[in-house]
Amino acid sequence: MSRTILRGRVLTFADEPKSLDDATSYRYIEDGEVEIADGRIVGVGPFDGARDAATTIIDHRPNLILPGFIDPHIHFPQMQVIGSHAAALLEWLNTYTFAEEQKFGDEVHATRIASLFFDELIRHGTTTAAAYCSVHPQSVDAFFSEAARRDMLMIAGKVMMDRNAPQGLLDTPQSGYDETKAGIEKWHGKGRALYAITPRFAITSTPEQLEMAEALAREFPDCHIQTHLSENLAEIEFARELFPNLVDYTGIYERYHLLGPKTLLGHCIHLSHREVEIVSDTRSVAVFCPTSNMFIGSGLFDYERLHRRGARIAVATDVGGGTSYSMLRTLDEGYKVLQLRGQRLNPLRSFYHMTLGNARALSLEDNIGALVPGAAADVVVLNARATPQMALRMETVSTLAEELFLLQTCGDDRAVVETYVSGIARKSQLPPTFSGAR
Ligand code: GUN
Ligand code: ZN
C-alpha cells in the first residue's frame, strides 16, 4: 500500500486550552510527521527517516501542519453577495441576498458556483463546512455533487422558507418537508455527505413549516439542524411579533423541539438570561460569526457569558454576510469583537476553535479536527512568513503562541501553503487565479 508522509511542525489539539500556558491541551512536534494511507491518518510522531521506496515524503518544513479548518456556518449561494452595502440584516437580506439566491433555481448557475465555492474553501484551508443551500433542491444536488467530486466532508441542506421572502424563494410546509426528506434520502451518509435540516429562521417559516421541520428532526435524529437566532434587534422584534404567544425567540425553536446537540444556531448575539440557559441546557451550539456581525453591524457576541454557562460555542465565517472564507481572518475579527467586550481570546484557543473545537461543535471529533491515527487525512499547512510583513514580524517571534497570533492577525489564503483532503493535495491543483470564466 502506498503511503504519504507529511513532514513539518505538527500541531494538533487534544482539548480546549484554558490559558496560554496550557501545554496539556495540544501536541506540538517540532520535526514531526503525519503518515497517511488510504485517505486516513495512520501515524503521527517525530519524523522517522527510515522509510521504504513506496513511501512518498513531502517536506513542509518549516511550515506548520494542522488539521484542516472547519467552518460551521456558511451560505453557498451567497458568494456574489459578499460586500453588499446595507444598513442592517433585514435590508441586507431583502435587497441583495434574496435576489441572489433566486438564481440557484438554475442548475447551470448552481453548478458553476458550487465549483467556485469549493475552490475558495480549499484555497483558504477549509476542509469541512456546514452550509446553507438555497430553497431549491437542485442547489443541494449541485453542492453535494461537487463535494463528492473532491471527497470533502460537508454538512448542508436546502433552506426551508415559506413566508416573508420573494415568491421565487418560497416553498410550502409540505414541499419543504418533501424536498428535505428527498434530500436526506439522496445524500445523507453517502460518501462524506451529511444532510442538515435547515429552517432558515423563524421569520421565514410559518408555524406549519416549523412543525414539518420538527417532524423531520424526529424522523431523522441523526441529521444536524441549522438555523439563525438572535442576530439583530429588528429581527428579534419581528420574530416575536410572528409568534406572540411564545416567551422569546429561542422559545420558538424550543416549542418545535428544534434544539439539541446537533442544532447549530447562527449568531446568538442578543440572548436573554433564559435563552442562554436553554441554549446551554439543550447542548445546542451557539455559532459566533464575527466578520458577519461586524460587517452587518449586528452586535458583539458575548463569548464569556455563554462559555461561563457551559454553552457549546463554534466560530464560523457566515459568508456572504461574513466577508472572508478564511478562518484566520474570522478568528482575527473574533478577537477584536471580544476586545470590544473586554474579553480576551488567546491564540491557542483560536486555533482550537478552527479545528477540534468546531469538530466537537459538529459532533464530528471522532473523524476530523485532530491529527490522530484513524482520523481523516484532512490537513492544512500554514506559513507564518507568507507575506513580506509577516516574514519581517516573524524575525521577532519566539514562541508558538506568538506565531499563531501572527498567523491569525495577518494571515489569509496566502498563508495556506497546501490543503489536503482525504490525503490528496488540493490547493496546488487549483487554477492559480480566479478567472470567473469556468
Ligand atoms: N438570517 C436569516 N438568513 C440569513 C442569512 O442568509 N445571513 C445572515 N447573516 N442572517 C440570516
Ligand atoms: Zn447565516
GROMACS .gro file of C-alpha atoms and ligand atoms in nm:
model
  450
    1MET     CA    1   0.000   0.000   0.000
    2SER     CA    2   0.141   0.342  -0.093
    3ARG     CA    3   0.187   0.583   0.193
    4THR     CA    4   0.245   0.955   0.217
    5ILE     CA    5   0.435   1.129   0.492
    6LEU     CA    6   0.392   1.499   0.558
    7ARG     CA    7   0.698   1.631   0.736
    8GLY     CA    8   0.687   1.960   0.924
    9ARG     CA    9   0.599   2.125   1.253
   10VAL     CA   10   0.293   1.931   1.362
   11LEU     CA   11   0.030   2.096   1.583
   12THR     CA   12  -0.295   1.935   1.697
   13PHE     CA   13  -0.529   1.999   1.988
   14ALA     CA   14  -0.648   1.746   2.245
   15ASP     CA   15  -0.874   1.979   2.440
   16GLU     CA   16  -0.982   2.339   2.484
   17PRO     CA   17  -0.680   2.544   2.601
   18LYS     CA   18  -0.755   2.701   2.937
   19SER     CA   19  -0.470   2.953   2.909
   20LEU     CA   20  -0.163   3.037   2.704
   21ASP     CA   21   0.039   2.806   2.933
   22ASP     CA   22  -0.194   2.512   2.894
   23ALA     CA   23   0.054   2.275   2.727
   24THR     CA   24  -0.165   1.973   2.803
   25SER     CA   25  -0.430   2.096   2.559
   26TYR     CA   26  -0.220   2.038   2.247
   27ARG     CA   27   0.055   1.829   2.096
   28TYR     CA   28   0.336   2.006   1.913
   29ILE     CA   29   0.619   1.824   1.738
   30GLU     CA   30   0.898   2.047   1.607
   31ASP     CA   31   1.021   1.796   1.345
   32GLY     CA   32   0.715   1.582   1.309
   33GLU     CA   33   0.536   1.367   1.057
   34VAL     CA   34   0.182   1.278   0.968
   35GLU     CA   35   0.164   0.942   0.795
   36ILE     CA   36  -0.128   0.888   0.557
   37ALA     CA   37  -0.265   0.577   0.388
   38ASP     CA   38  -0.595   0.538   0.202
   39GLY     CA   39  -0.712   0.887   0.293
   40ARG     CA   40  -0.668   0.841   0.666
   41ILE     CA   41  -0.401   0.925   0.919
   42VAL     CA   42  -0.217   0.614   1.029
   43GLY     CA   43   0.056   0.768   1.242
   44VAL     CA   44   0.170   1.097   1.398
   45GLY     CA   45   0.501   1.146   1.574
   46PRO     CA   46   0.858   1.268   1.542
   47PHE     CA   47   0.993   1.236   1.188
   48ASP     CA   48   1.146   0.896   1.124
   49GLY     CA   49   1.380   0.896   0.822
   50ALA     CA   50   1.385   0.521   0.762
   51ARG     CA   51   1.114   0.451   0.503
   52ASP     CA   52   1.069   0.210   0.214
   53ALA     CA   53   1.064   0.315  -0.151
   54ALA     CA   54   0.683   0.303  -0.174
   55THR     CA   55   0.652   0.594   0.072
   56THR     CA   56   0.636   0.949  -0.056
   57ILE     CA   57   0.775   1.210   0.181
   58ILE     CA   58   0.655   1.567   0.136
   59ASP     CA   59   0.874   1.805   0.329
   60HIS     CA   60   0.678   2.107   0.451
   61ARG     CA   61   0.941   2.234   0.695
   62PRO     CA   62   0.948   2.500   0.841
   63ASN     CA   63   0.572   2.528   0.797
   64LEU     CA   64   0.306   2.420   1.044
   65ILE     CA   65   0.089   2.115   0.978
   66LEU     CA   66  -0.257   2.131   1.138
   67PRO     CA   67  -0.595   1.964   1.096
   68GLY     CA   68  -0.794   2.122   0.811
   69PHE     CA   69  -1.008   2.417   0.914
   70ILE     CA   70  -1.378   2.368   0.982
   71ASP     CA   71  -1.640   2.635   0.903
   72PRO     CA   72  -1.967   2.554   1.080
   73HIS     CA   73  -2.187   2.825   0.922
   74ILE     CA   74  -2.163   2.944   0.562
   75HIS     CA   75  -2.407   3.018   0.279
   76PHE     CA   76  -2.314   2.855  -0.050
   77PRO     CA   77  -2.547   3.078  -0.264
   78GLN     CA   78  -2.400   3.399  -0.124
   79MET     CA   79  -2.062   3.408  -0.299
   80GLN     CA   80  -2.181   3.706  -0.504
   81VAL     CA   81  -2.341   3.876  -0.203
   82ILE     CA   82  -2.018   3.944  -0.012
   83GLY     CA   83  -1.961   4.316   0.029
   84SER     CA   84  -2.323   4.426  -0.029
   85HIS     CA   85  -2.388   4.767   0.125
   86ALA     CA   86  -2.684   4.769   0.368
   87ALA     CA   87  -2.782   4.935   0.693
   88ALA     CA   88  -2.870   4.614   0.877
   89LEU     CA   89  -2.972   4.250   0.847
   90LEU     CA   90  -3.327   4.270   0.713
   91GLU     CA   91  -3.237   4.528   0.449
   92TRP     CA   92  -2.933   4.320   0.354
   93LEU     CA   93  -3.146   4.007   0.316
   94ASN     CA   94  -3.428   4.172   0.123
   95THR     CA   95  -3.220   4.391  -0.105
   96TYR     CA   96  -2.932   4.163  -0.201
   97THR     CA   97  -2.943   3.815  -0.057
   98PHE     CA   98  -3.288   3.703  -0.155
   99ALA     CA   99  -3.236   3.843  -0.505
  100GLU     CA  100  -2.914   3.648  -0.545
  101GLU     CA  101  -3.045   3.320  -0.404
  102GLN     CA  102  -3.322   3.311  -0.667
  103LYS     CA  103  -3.057   3.241  -0.931
  104PHE     CA  104  -2.997   2.898  -0.776
  105GLY     CA  105  -3.317   2.764  -0.930
  106ASP     CA  106  -3.096   2.745  -1.241
  107GLU     CA  107  -2.895   2.426  -1.225
  108VAL     CA  108  -2.623   2.559  -1.453
  109HIS     CA  109  -2.565   2.858  -1.225
  110ALA     CA  110  -2.573   2.640  -0.910
  111THR     CA  111  -2.320   2.401  -1.062
  112ARG     CA  112  -2.083   2.679  -1.164
  113ILE     CA  113  -2.097   2.843  -0.820
  114ALA     CA  114  -2.054   2.510  -0.640
  115SER     CA  115  -1.725   2.454  -0.818
  116LEU     CA  116  -1.603   2.804  -0.734
  117PHE     CA  117  -1.724   2.767  -0.374
  118PHE     CA  118  -1.515   2.457  -0.309
  119ASP     CA  119  -1.218   2.621  -0.481
  120GLU     CA  120  -1.244   2.903  -0.224
  121LEU     CA  121  -1.276   2.670   0.073
  122ILE     CA  122  -0.968   2.478  -0.035
  123ARG     CA  123  -0.777   2.795  -0.113
  124HIS     CA  124  -0.840   2.908   0.246
  125GLY     CA  125  -0.758   2.574   0.411
  126THR     CA  126  -1.115   2.478   0.498
  127THR     CA  127  -1.184   2.108   0.456
  128THR     CA  128  -1.529   2.078   0.618
  129ALA     CA  129  -1.823   2.320   0.636
  130ALA     CA  130  -2.185   2.330   0.745
  131ALA     CA  131  -2.354   2.514   0.461
  132TYR     CA  132  -2.692   2.660   0.377
  133CYS     CA  133  -2.801   2.596   0.019
  134SER     CA  134  -3.087   2.792  -0.141
  135VAL     CA  135  -3.451   2.681  -0.122
  136HIS     CA  136  -3.408   2.486  -0.448
  137PRO     CA  137  -3.329   2.114  -0.424
  138GLN     CA  138  -3.105   2.148  -0.730
  139SER     CA  139  -2.876   2.375  -0.526
  140VAL     CA  140  -2.828   2.087  -0.279
  141ASP     CA  141  -2.756   1.846  -0.563
  142ALA     CA  142  -2.501   2.086  -0.712
  143PHE     CA  143  -2.339   2.133  -0.371
  144PHE     CA  144  -2.308   1.769  -0.271
  145SER     CA  145  -2.210   1.654  -0.622
  146GLU     CA  146  -1.915   1.891  -0.620
  147ALA     CA  147  -1.823   1.798  -0.259
  148ALA     CA  148  -1.827   1.430  -0.359
  149ARG     CA  149  -1.605   1.500  -0.659
  150ARG     CA  150  -1.347   1.640  -0.415
  151ASP     CA  151  -1.419   1.383  -0.141
  152MET     CA  152  -1.492   1.658   0.114
  153LEU     CA  153  -1.686   1.606   0.436
  154MET     CA  154  -1.974   1.853   0.409
  155ILE     CA  155  -2.294   1.921   0.601
  156ALA     CA  156  -2.565   2.104   0.406
  157GLY     CA  157  -2.934   2.135   0.337
  158LYS     CA  158  -3.186   2.332   0.139
  159VAL     CA  159  -3.329   2.623   0.334
  160MET     CA  160  -3.694   2.574   0.425
  161MET     CA  161  -3.873   2.910   0.390
  162ASP     CA  162  -4.241   2.965   0.324
  163ARG     CA  163  -4.302   3.333   0.403
  164ASN     CA  164  -4.151   3.682   0.413
  165ALA     CA  165  -3.939   3.636   0.102
  166PRO     CA  166  -3.992   3.674  -0.276
  167GLN     CA  167  -4.223   3.419  -0.437
  168GLY     CA  168  -3.933   3.258  -0.624
  169LEU     CA  169  -3.772   3.164  -0.292
  170LEU     CA  170  -4.072   3.013  -0.117
  171ASP     CA  171  -4.158   2.651  -0.059
  172THR     CA  172  -4.461   2.534   0.139
  173PRO     CA  173  -4.478   2.331   0.459
  174GLN     CA  174  -4.545   2.020   0.251
  175SER     CA  175  -4.295   2.082  -0.032
  176GLY     CA  176  -4.030   2.189   0.220
  177TYR     CA  177  -4.086   1.862   0.404
  178ASP     CA  178  -4.091   1.650   0.088
  179GLU     CA  179  -3.784   1.812  -0.065
  180THR     CA  180  -3.589   1.791   0.260
  181LYS     CA  181  -3.680   1.426   0.306
  182ALA     CA  182  -3.584   1.350  -0.054
  183GLY     CA  183  -3.253   1.534   0.001
  184ILE     CA  184  -3.181   1.330   0.314
  185GLU     CA  185  -3.258   1.005   0.136
  186LYS     CA  186  -3.048   1.105  -0.161
  187TRP     CA  187  -2.744   1.243   0.019
  188HIS     CA  188  -2.724   1.180   0.393
  189GLY     CA  189  -2.446   0.933   0.470
  190LYS     CA  190  -2.350   0.894   0.103
  191GLY     CA  191  -1.972   0.913   0.097
  192ARG     CA  192  -1.884   1.207   0.320
  193ALA     CA  193  -2.214   1.396   0.280
  194LEU     CA  194  -2.430   1.478   0.583
  195TYR     CA  195  -2.767   1.647   0.543
  196ALA     CA  196  -2.878   1.931   0.774
  197ILE     CA  197  -3.247   2.009   0.823
  198THR     CA  198  -3.242   2.384   0.756
  199PRO     CA  199  -3.538   2.603   0.852
  200ARG     CA  200  -3.374   2.934   0.760
  201PHE     CA  201  -3.503   3.128   1.064
  202ALA     CA  202  -3.831   3.189   1.243
  203ILE     CA  203  -3.915   3.491   1.026
  204THR     CA  204  -3.925   3.292   0.702
  205SER     CA  205  -4.104   2.984   0.836
  206THR     CA  206  -4.471   2.963   0.934
  207PRO     CA  207  -4.567   2.761   1.242
  208GLU     CA  208  -4.685   2.492   0.999
  209GLN     CA  209  -4.341   2.475   0.840
  210LEU     CA  210  -4.167   2.459   1.178
  211GLU     CA  211  -4.396   2.166   1.260
  212MET     CA  212  -4.270   1.997   0.944
  213ALA     CA  213  -3.910   2.068   1.045
  214GLU     CA  214  -3.991   1.914   1.383
  215ALA     CA  215  -4.133   1.605   1.212
  216LEU     CA  216  -3.818   1.573   1.001
  217ALA     CA  217  -3.597   1.610   1.308
  218ARG     CA  218  -3.794   1.333   1.479
  219GLU     CA  219  -3.777   1.109   1.173
  220PHE     CA  220  -3.407   1.172   1.110
  221PRO     CA  221  -3.249   1.228   1.454
  222ASP     CA  222  -2.908   1.166   1.307
  223CYS     CA  223  -2.925   1.482   1.092
  224HIS     CA  224  -2.798   1.821   1.201
  225ILE     CA  225  -3.039   2.112   1.228
  226GLN     CA  226  -2.918   2.461   1.136
  227THR     CA  227  -3.089   2.795   1.168
  228HIS     CA  228  -3.034   3.157   1.277
  229LEU     CA  229  -3.109   3.301   1.619
  230SER     CA  230  -3.099   3.647   1.771
  231GLU     CA  231  -2.870   3.823   1.526
  232ASN     CA  232  -3.026   4.169   1.509
  233LEU     CA  233  -3.271   4.370   1.722
  234ALA     CA  234  -3.525   4.434   1.444
  235GLU     CA  235  -3.512   4.064   1.354
  236ILE     CA  236  -3.587   3.967   1.714
  237GLU     CA  237  -3.878   4.209   1.732
  238PHE     CA  238  -4.024   4.074   1.405
  239ALA     CA  239  -3.984   3.712   1.519
  240ARG     CA  240  -4.162   3.791   1.846
  241GLU     CA  241  -4.449   3.958   1.655
  242LEU     CA  242  -4.487   3.647   1.441
  243PHE     CA  243  -4.502   3.418   1.746
  244PRO     CA  244  -4.672   3.642   2.005
  245ASN     CA  245  -4.764   3.358   2.237
  246LEU     CA  246  -4.411   3.233   2.282
  247VAL     CA  247  -4.185   3.368   2.553
  248ASP     CA  248  -3.886   3.471   2.339
  249TYR     CA  249  -3.703   3.400   2.010
  250THR     CA  250  -3.527   3.088   2.144
  251GLY     CA  251  -3.866   2.977   2.273
  252ILE     CA  252  -3.982   2.943   1.911
  253TYR     CA  253  -3.724   2.677   1.829
  254GLU     CA  254  -3.782   2.523   2.172
  255ARG     CA  255  -4.158   2.499   2.104
  256TYR     CA  256  -4.093   2.299   1.786
  257HIS     CA  257  -3.830   2.076   1.951
  258LEU     CA  258  -3.558   2.201   1.722
  259LEU     CA  259  -3.295   2.250   1.992
  260GLY     CA  260  -3.043   1.979   2.084
  261PRO     CA  261  -2.685   1.860   2.048
  262LYS     CA  262  -2.699   1.855   1.668
  263THR     CA  263  -2.851   2.204   1.638
  264LEU     CA  264  -2.634   2.487   1.509
  265LEU     CA  265  -2.766   2.834   1.599
  266GLY     CA  266  -2.605   3.107   1.392
  267HIS     CA  267  -2.523   3.429   1.581
  268CYS     CA  268  -2.689   3.414   1.931
  269ILE     CA  269  -2.591   3.775   2.000
  270HIS     CA  270  -2.877   3.933   2.194
  271LEU     CA  271  -2.992   3.649   2.419
  272SER     CA  272  -3.172   3.693   2.749
  273HIS     CA  273  -3.062   3.505   3.059
  274ARG     CA  274  -3.334   3.245   2.998
  275GLU     CA  275  -3.225   3.198   2.638
  276VAL     CA  276  -2.860   3.144   2.733
  277GLU     CA  277  -2.977   2.876   2.976
  278ILE     CA  278  -3.192   2.700   2.716
  279VAL     CA  279  -2.919   2.708   2.451
  280SER     CA  280  -2.674   2.570   2.703
  281ASP     CA  281  -2.902   2.313   2.867
  282THR     CA  282  -3.016   2.166   2.535
  283ARG     CA  283  -2.647   2.132   2.429
  284SER     CA  284  -2.726   2.334   2.117
  285VAL     CA  285  -2.432   2.515   1.958
  286ALA     CA  286  -2.404   2.895   1.955
  287VAL     CA  287  -2.218   2.986   1.636
  288PHE     CA  288  -2.013   3.305   1.657
  289CYS     CA  289  -1.979   3.473   1.314
  290PRO     CA  290  -1.757   3.774   1.378
  291THR     CA  291  -1.687   3.910   1.029
  292SER     CA  292  -2.058   3.899   0.956
  293ASN     CA  293  -2.160   4.054   1.286
  294MET     CA  294  -1.919   4.342   1.234
  295PHE     CA  295  -1.999   4.390   0.864
  296ILE     CA  296  -2.378   4.383   0.901
  297GLY     CA  297  -2.349   4.573   1.229
  298SER     CA  298  -2.545   4.309   1.419
  299GLY     CA  299  -2.371   4.328   1.754
  300LEU     CA  300  -2.095   4.187   1.972
  301PHE     CA  301  -2.117   3.817   2.060
  302ASP     CA  302  -2.081   3.760   2.434
  303TYR     CA  303  -1.839   3.468   2.439
  304GLU     CA  304  -1.765   3.472   2.812
  305ARG     CA  305  -2.128   3.477   2.914
  306LEU     CA  306  -2.212   3.172   2.705
  307HIS     CA  307  -1.890   2.994   2.794
  308ARG     CA  308  -1.936   3.054   3.166
  309ARG     CA  309  -2.284   2.900   3.146
  310GLY     CA  310  -2.132   2.594   2.975
  311ALA     CA  311  -2.277   2.658   2.629
  312ARG     CA  312  -2.112   2.494   2.330
  313ILE     CA  313  -1.956   2.759   2.105
  314ALA     CA  314  -1.839   2.735   1.743
  315VAL     CA  315  -1.682   3.004   1.524
  316ALA     CA  316  -1.776   3.047   1.158
  317THR     CA  317  -1.744   3.275   0.855
  318ASP     CA  318  -2.114   3.321   0.762
  319VAL     CA  319  -2.016   3.414   0.406
  320GLY     CA  320  -2.181   3.618   0.242
  321GLY     CA  321  -2.283   3.826   0.548
  322GLY     CA  322  -1.932   3.734   0.652
  323THR     CA  323  -1.659   3.895   0.447
  324SER     CA  324  -1.394   3.624   0.420
  325TYR     CA  325  -1.371   3.250   0.363
  326SER     CA  326  -1.062   3.248   0.583
  327MET     CA  327  -1.087   3.104   0.933
  328LEU     CA  328  -0.773   3.306   1.012
  329ARG     CA  329  -0.948   3.630   0.917
  330THR     CA  330  -1.257   3.510   1.106
  331LEU     CA  331  -1.073   3.449   1.432
  332ASP     CA  332  -0.886   3.777   1.390
  333GLU     CA  333  -1.217   3.959   1.376
  334GLY     CA  334  -1.344   3.740   1.661
  335TYR     CA  335  -1.051   3.853   1.871
  336LYS     CA  336  -1.141   4.217   1.801
  337VAL     CA  337  -1.510   4.166   1.886
  338LEU     CA  338  -1.408   4.019   2.220
  339GLN     CA  339  -1.159   4.302   2.279
  340LEU     CA  340  -1.452   4.544   2.245
  341ARG     CA  341  -1.634   4.337   2.507
  342GLY     CA  342  -1.334   4.348   2.741
  343GLN     CA  343  -1.279   3.977   2.682
  344ARG     CA  344  -0.962   3.813   2.564
  345LEU     CA  345  -0.930   3.525   2.319
  346ASN     CA  346  -0.590   3.363   2.334
  347PRO     CA  347  -0.438   3.233   2.009
  348LEU     CA  348  -0.426   2.873   2.126
  349ARG     CA  349  -0.799   2.890   2.190
  350SER     CA  350  -0.849   3.044   1.843
  351PHE     CA  351  -0.672   2.760   1.666
  352TYR     CA  352  -0.855   2.509   1.884
  353HIS     CA  353  -1.182   2.660   1.761
  354MET     CA  354  -1.081   2.646   1.393
  355THR     CA  355  -1.003   2.274   1.426
  356LEU     CA  356  -1.103   2.045   1.716
  357GLY     CA  357  -1.345   2.294   1.874
  358ASN     CA  358  -1.552   2.324   1.558
  359ALA     CA  359  -1.530   1.946   1.503
  360ARG     CA  360  -1.674   1.894   1.850
  361ALA     CA  361  -1.945   2.151   1.782
  362LEU     CA  362  -2.046   1.942   1.480
  363SER     CA  363  -2.016   1.617   1.681
  364LEU     CA  364  -1.755   1.501   1.431
  365GLU     CA  365  -1.450   1.491   1.658
  366ASP     CA  366  -1.405   1.116   1.606
  367ASN     CA  367  -1.342   1.177   1.238
  368ILE     CA  368  -1.198   1.527   1.183
  369GLY     CA  369  -1.042   1.816   1.374
  370ALA     CA  370  -0.731   1.643   1.510
  371LEU     CA  371  -0.420   1.479   1.371
  372VAL     CA  372  -0.451   1.137   1.529
  373PRO     CA  373  -0.441   0.784   1.388
  374GLY     CA  374  -0.780   0.688   1.248
  375ALA     CA  375  -0.886   1.045   1.163
  376ALA     CA  376  -0.950   1.156   0.807
  377ALA     CA  377  -0.635   1.297   0.644
  378ASP     CA  378  -0.784   1.648   0.612
  379VAL     CA  379  -0.488   1.873   0.674
  380VAL     CA  380  -0.379   2.233   0.628
  381VAL     CA  381  -0.019   2.355   0.601
  382LEU     CA  382   0.045   2.713   0.716
  383ASN     CA  383   0.333   2.951   0.651
  384ALA     CA  384   0.366   3.235   0.901
  385ARG     CA  385   0.615   3.409   0.664
  386ALA     CA  386   0.370   3.418   0.375
  387THR     CA  387   0.393   3.793   0.309
  388PRO     CA  388   0.685   4.035   0.343
  389GLN     CA  389   0.534   4.198   0.651
  390MET     CA  390   0.465   3.861   0.814
  391ALA     CA  391   0.820   3.745   0.739
  392LEU     CA  392   0.959   4.063   0.893
  393ARG     CA  393   0.743   4.026   1.203
  394MET     CA  394   0.843   3.660   1.234
  395GLU     CA  395   1.201   3.779   1.296
  396THR     CA  396   1.084   3.890   1.640
  397VAL     CA  397   0.856   3.595   1.718
  398SER     CA  398   0.994   3.347   1.968
  399THR     CA  399   0.706   3.126   2.079
  400LEU     CA  400   0.448   2.905   1.909
  401ALA     CA  401   0.164   3.112   2.057
  402GLU     CA  402   0.315   3.431   1.909
  403GLU     CA  403   0.344   3.264   1.569
  404LEU     CA  404  -0.019   3.152   1.582
  405PHE     CA  405  -0.129   3.500   1.682
  406LEU     CA  406   0.061   3.648   1.387
  407LEU     CA  407  -0.099   3.395   1.151
  408GLN     CA  408  -0.440   3.490   1.286
  409THR     CA  409  -0.380   3.864   1.283
  410CYS     CA  410  -0.214   3.899   0.942
  411GLY     CA  411  -0.279   3.568   0.766
  412ASP     CA  412  -0.529   3.476   0.496
  413ASP     CA  413  -0.527   3.237   0.200
  414ARG     CA  414  -0.169   3.342   0.123
  415ALA     CA  415  -0.061   3.170   0.446
  416VAL     CA  416  -0.218   2.842   0.333
  417VAL     CA  417   0.060   2.651   0.159
  418GLU     CA  418  -0.141   2.337   0.096
  419THR     CA  419  -0.478   2.185   0.178
  420TYR     CA  420  -0.505   1.807   0.186
  421VAL     CA  421  -0.846   1.642   0.161
  422SER     CA  422  -0.851   1.269   0.238
  423GLY     CA  423  -0.475   1.277   0.191
  424ILE     CA  424  -0.485   1.439  -0.156
  425ALA     CA  425  -0.316   1.777  -0.209
  426ARG     CA  426  -0.595   2.000  -0.341
  427LYS     CA  427  -0.479   2.360  -0.318
  428SER     CA  428  -0.187   2.314  -0.556
  429GLN     CA  429  -0.432   2.173  -0.814
  430LEU     CA  430  -0.644   2.488  -0.820
  431PRO     CA  431  -0.622   2.736  -1.105
  432PRO     CA  432  -0.364   2.995  -0.995
  433THR     CA  433  -0.604   3.290  -1.004
  434PHE     CA  434  -0.978   3.332  -1.019
  435SER     CA  435  -1.082   3.400  -1.376
  436GLY     CA  436  -1.459   3.377  -1.346
  437ALA     CA  437  -1.459   3.204  -1.683
  438ARG     CA  438  -1.527   2.847  -1.573
  439GUN     N1  439  -3.079   3.523   0.887
  439GUN     C1  440  -3.158   3.456   0.801
  439GUN     N2  441  -3.094   3.433   0.685
  439GUN     C2  442  -2.971   3.483   0.700
  439GUN     C3  443  -2.858   3.490   0.614
  439GUN     O1  444  -2.858   3.444   0.500
  439GUN     N3  445  -2.747   3.553   0.665
  439GUN     C4  446  -2.745   3.604   0.790
  439GUN     N4  447  -2.633   3.663   0.833
  439GUN     N5  448  -2.850   3.602   0.870
  439GUN     C5  449  -2.961   3.541   0.827
  440ZN      ZN  450  -2.606   3.276   0.819
   0.00000   0.00000   0.00000
